[in-house]
Short mmCIF file of C-alpha atoms in Angstrom, two decimals:
data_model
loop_
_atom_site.label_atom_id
_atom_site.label_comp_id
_atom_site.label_asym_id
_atom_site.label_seq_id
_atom_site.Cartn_x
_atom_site.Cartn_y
_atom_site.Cartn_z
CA UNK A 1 131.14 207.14 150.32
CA UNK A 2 129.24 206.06 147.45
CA UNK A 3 128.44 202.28 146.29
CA UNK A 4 131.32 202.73 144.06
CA UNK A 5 133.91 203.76 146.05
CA UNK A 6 133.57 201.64 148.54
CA UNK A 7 133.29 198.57 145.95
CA UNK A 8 136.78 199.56 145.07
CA UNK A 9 138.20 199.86 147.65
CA UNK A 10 136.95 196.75 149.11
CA UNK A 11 137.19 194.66 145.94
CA UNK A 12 140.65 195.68 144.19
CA UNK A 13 141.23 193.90 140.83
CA UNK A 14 142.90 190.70 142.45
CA UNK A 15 140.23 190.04 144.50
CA UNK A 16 137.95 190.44 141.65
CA UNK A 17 139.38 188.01 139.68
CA UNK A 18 139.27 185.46 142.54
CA UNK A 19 135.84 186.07 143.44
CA UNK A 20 134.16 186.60 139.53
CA UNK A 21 133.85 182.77 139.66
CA UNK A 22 131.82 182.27 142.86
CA UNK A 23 128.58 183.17 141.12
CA UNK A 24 126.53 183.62 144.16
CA UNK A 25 128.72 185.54 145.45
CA UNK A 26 129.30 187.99 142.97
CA UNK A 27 125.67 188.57 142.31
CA UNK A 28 123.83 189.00 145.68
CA UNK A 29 126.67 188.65 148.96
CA UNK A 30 129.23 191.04 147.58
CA UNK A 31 126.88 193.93 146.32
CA UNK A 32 124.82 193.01 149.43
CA UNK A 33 127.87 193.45 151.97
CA UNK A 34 129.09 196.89 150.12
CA UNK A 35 124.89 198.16 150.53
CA UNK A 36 125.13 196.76 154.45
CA UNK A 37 128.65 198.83 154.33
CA UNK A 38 127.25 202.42 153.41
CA UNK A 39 125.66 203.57 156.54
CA UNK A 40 128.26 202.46 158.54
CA UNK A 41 131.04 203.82 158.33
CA UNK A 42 130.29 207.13 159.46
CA UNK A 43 129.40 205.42 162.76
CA UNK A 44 131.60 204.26 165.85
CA UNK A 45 130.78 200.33 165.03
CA UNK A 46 134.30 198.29 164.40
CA UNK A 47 134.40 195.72 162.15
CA UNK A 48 134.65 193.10 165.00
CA UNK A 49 131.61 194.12 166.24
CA UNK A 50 130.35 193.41 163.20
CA UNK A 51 131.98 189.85 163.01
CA UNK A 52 130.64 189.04 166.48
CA UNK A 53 127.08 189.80 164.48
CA UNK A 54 127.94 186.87 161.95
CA UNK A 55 129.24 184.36 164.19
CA UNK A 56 125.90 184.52 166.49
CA UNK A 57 123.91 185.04 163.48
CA UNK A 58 125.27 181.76 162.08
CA UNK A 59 124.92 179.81 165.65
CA UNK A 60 121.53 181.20 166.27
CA UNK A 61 121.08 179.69 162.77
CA UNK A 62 121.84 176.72 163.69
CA UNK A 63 119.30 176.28 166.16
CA UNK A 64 116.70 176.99 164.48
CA UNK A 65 117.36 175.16 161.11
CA UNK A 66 118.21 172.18 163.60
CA UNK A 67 115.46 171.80 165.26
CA UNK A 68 113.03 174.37 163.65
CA UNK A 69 109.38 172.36 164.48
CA UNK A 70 108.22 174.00 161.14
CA UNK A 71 109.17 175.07 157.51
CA UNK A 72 109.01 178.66 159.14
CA UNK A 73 111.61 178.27 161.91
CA UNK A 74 113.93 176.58 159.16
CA UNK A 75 113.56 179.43 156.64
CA UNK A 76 114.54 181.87 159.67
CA UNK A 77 117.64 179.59 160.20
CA UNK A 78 118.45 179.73 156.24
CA UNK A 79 117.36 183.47 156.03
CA UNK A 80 120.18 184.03 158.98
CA UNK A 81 122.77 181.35 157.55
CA UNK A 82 122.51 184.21 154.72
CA UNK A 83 122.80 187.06 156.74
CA UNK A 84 126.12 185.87 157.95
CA UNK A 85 127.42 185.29 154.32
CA UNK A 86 126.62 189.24 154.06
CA UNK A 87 127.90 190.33 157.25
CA UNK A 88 131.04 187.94 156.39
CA UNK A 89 131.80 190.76 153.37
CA UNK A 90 130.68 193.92 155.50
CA UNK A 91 133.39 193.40 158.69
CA UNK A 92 136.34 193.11 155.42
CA UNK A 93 134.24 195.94 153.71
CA UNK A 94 134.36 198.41 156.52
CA UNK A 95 138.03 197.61 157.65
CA UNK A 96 139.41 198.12 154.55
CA UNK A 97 137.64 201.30 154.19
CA UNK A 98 138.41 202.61 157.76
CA UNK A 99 141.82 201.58 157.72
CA UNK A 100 141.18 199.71 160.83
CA UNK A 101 142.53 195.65 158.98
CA UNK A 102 144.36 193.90 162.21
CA UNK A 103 145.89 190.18 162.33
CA UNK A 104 142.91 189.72 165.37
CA UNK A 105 140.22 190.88 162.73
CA UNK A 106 141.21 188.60 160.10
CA UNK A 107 141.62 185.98 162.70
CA UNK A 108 137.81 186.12 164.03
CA UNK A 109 136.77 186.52 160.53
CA UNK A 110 138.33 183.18 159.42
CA UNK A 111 136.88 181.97 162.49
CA UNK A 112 133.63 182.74 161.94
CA UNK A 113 133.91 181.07 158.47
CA UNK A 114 134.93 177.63 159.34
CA UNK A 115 132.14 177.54 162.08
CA UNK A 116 129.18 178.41 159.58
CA UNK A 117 130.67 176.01 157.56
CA UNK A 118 130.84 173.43 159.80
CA UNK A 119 127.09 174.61 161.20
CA UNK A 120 125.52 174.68 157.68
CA UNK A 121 126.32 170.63 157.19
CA UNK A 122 125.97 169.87 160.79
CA UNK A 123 122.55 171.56 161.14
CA UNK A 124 121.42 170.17 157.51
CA UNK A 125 121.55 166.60 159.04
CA UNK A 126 120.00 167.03 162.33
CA UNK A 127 117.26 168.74 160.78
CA UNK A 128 117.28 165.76 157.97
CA UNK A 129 116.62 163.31 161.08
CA UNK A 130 113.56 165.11 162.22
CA UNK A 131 112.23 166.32 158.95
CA UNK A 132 109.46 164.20 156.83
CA UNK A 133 111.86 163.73 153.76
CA UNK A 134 110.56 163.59 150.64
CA UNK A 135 112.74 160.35 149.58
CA UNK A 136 113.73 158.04 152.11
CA UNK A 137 117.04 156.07 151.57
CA UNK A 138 118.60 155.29 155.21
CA UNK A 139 117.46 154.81 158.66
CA UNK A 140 117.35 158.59 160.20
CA UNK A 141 119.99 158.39 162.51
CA UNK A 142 122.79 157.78 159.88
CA UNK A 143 121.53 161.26 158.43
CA UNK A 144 122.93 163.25 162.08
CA UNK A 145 125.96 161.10 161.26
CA UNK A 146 126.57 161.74 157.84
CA UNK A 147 126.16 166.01 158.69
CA UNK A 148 128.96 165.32 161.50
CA UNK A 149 131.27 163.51 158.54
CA UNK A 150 130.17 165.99 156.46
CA UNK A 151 131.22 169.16 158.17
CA UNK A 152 134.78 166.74 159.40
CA UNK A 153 135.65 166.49 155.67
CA UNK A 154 134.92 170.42 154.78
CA UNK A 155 136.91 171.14 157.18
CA UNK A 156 139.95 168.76 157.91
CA UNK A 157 141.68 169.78 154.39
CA UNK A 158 141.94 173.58 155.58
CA UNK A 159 143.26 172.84 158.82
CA UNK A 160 146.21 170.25 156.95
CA UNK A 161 147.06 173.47 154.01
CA UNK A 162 147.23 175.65 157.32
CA UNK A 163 149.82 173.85 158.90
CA UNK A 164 151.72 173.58 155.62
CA UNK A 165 151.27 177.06 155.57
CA UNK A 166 153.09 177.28 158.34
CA UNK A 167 156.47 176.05 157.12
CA UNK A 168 157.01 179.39 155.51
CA UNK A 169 156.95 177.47 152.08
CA UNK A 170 154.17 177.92 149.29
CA UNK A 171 154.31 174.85 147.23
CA UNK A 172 152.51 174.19 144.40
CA UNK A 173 149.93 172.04 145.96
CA UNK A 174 149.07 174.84 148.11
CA UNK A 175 149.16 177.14 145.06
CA UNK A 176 146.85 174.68 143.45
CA UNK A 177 144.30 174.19 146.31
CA UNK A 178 144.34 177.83 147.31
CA UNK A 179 144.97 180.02 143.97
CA UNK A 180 141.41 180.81 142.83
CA UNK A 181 142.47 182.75 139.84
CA UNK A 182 144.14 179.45 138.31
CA UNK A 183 140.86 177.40 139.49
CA UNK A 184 139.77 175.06 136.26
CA UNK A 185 136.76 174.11 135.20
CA UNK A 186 136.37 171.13 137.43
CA UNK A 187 137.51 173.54 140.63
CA UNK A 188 135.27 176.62 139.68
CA UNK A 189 131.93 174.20 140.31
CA UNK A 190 133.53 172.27 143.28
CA UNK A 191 133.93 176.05 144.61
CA UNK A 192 131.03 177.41 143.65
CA UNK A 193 129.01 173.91 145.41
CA UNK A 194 130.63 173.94 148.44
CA UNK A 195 131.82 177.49 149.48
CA UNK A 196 129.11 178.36 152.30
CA UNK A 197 128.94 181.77 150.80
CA UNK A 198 127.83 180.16 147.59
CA UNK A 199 125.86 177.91 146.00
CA UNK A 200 125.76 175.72 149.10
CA UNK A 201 123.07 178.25 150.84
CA UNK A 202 120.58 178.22 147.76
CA UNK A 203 120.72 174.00 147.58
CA UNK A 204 120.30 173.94 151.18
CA UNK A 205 117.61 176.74 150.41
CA UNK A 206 115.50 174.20 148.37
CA UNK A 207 116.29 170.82 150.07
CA UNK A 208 114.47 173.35 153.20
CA UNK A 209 111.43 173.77 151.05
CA UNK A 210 111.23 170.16 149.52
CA UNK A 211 112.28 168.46 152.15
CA UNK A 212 115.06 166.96 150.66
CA UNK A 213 117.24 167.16 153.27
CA UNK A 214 118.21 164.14 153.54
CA UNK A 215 119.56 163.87 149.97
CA UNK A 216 121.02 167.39 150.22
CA UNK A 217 123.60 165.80 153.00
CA UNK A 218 123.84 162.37 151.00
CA UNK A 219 124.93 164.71 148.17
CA UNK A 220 127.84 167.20 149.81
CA UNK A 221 128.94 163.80 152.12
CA UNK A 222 130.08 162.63 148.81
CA UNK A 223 131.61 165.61 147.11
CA UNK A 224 133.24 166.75 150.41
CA UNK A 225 134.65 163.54 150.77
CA UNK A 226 136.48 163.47 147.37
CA UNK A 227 137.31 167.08 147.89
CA UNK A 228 139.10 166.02 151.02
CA UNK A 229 140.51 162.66 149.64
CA UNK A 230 142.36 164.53 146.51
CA UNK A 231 142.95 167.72 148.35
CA UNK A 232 144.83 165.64 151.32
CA UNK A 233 146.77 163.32 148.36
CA UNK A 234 148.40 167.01 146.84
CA UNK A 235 149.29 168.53 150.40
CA UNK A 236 150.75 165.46 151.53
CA UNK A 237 152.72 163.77 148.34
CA UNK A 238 154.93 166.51 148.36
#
């Protein structure tokens, strides 16, 4: 299958208007993913096996972003934080173009999202407490704390919309929240800042290089947190 085809297939028009605003994204993962896609799917490799890739890519990641001793050994953790955000696209990719989509897939899949999510923040203030930051603001310690909080408030919002979900009843704030093609202006950067595919990976990418670290997890503590506090005041009003 060529480029082309499998873009198609993989990216139907719906999904391409809910993706055209993640720049990042739609520049480097997504034609990345359908490259990564090519070769295999004239082999005997399921998409889970290729999800199982991400996730340890992502927790290997971790590691060594954590507590990388050097610039090097951090720019292998970022370098694989990325590789996940391809591999992410290729396991979709190649079970949409297979035929081989299952509830389980999708399920490890969203998995493996929240958990490099969760990594990316967590990781970002460990390494913060060891690193020689550029601009010093707090004791160290509160930096480890602030990546825990961090990663909490990504994450606590999903897992609230989920359970809404789960009343078999789409309501507007969950249309809101959720509904990328009716993201403003204000929600198109707050997407394109935090979404771990995004943005997020090529700020974390340069706090890594200037040591900045430290600010970097100052920076998405706050936006996080009023992502969370206005997210949870839709979802739960109604």
């Amino acid at each position: 299958m060529t480029f082309k085809e499998i873009y198609n297939i993989t990216v139907p028009k719906e999904k391409r208007k809910e993706e055209k605003y993640n720049i990042w994204v739609t520049i480097a993962v997504r034609p990345l993913s359908v490259l990564f896609t090519m070769p295999l799917i004239s082999t005997q490799i399921k998409p889970l096996h290729i999800t199982f890739c991400s996730i340890l890519c992502s927790l290997i990641a971790f590691f060594f972003v954590s507590f990388g001793k050097s610039l090097e050994y951090k720019l292998i953790g970022w370098f694989l934080f990325f590789i996940w955000a391809v591999f992410d696209g290729v396991d979709g990719n190649l079970a949409r173009c297979t035929n081989q989509c299952s509830q389980l897939g999708d399920l490890w899949d969203t998995t493996g999202g929240y958990l490099a999510m969760i990594l990316m923040y967590f990781s970002a203030g460990i390494s913060s407490f060891f690193d020689n930051n550029s601009y010093s603001f707090c004791e160290a310690y509160i930096l480890i704390i602030l990546g825990g909080a961090t990663a909490i408030f990504s994450i606590f919002p999903r897992l609230v919309m989920h359970k809404k979900k789960s009343y078999g009843k789409v309501e507007n704030s969950i249309k809101e929240l959720s509904d990328k093609k009716k993201f403003g202006l204000k929600q198109i950067i707050a997407m394109n800042l935090v979404s771990p595919s995004g943005f997020l990976q090529i700020i974390l990418l340069l706090a890594i290089i200037y040591h900045y670290l430290n600010v970097f997890i100052l920076f998405y503590f706050t936006i996080n947190f009023f992502i969370m506090a206005i997210s949870l005041y839709k979802l739960l009003k109604e």
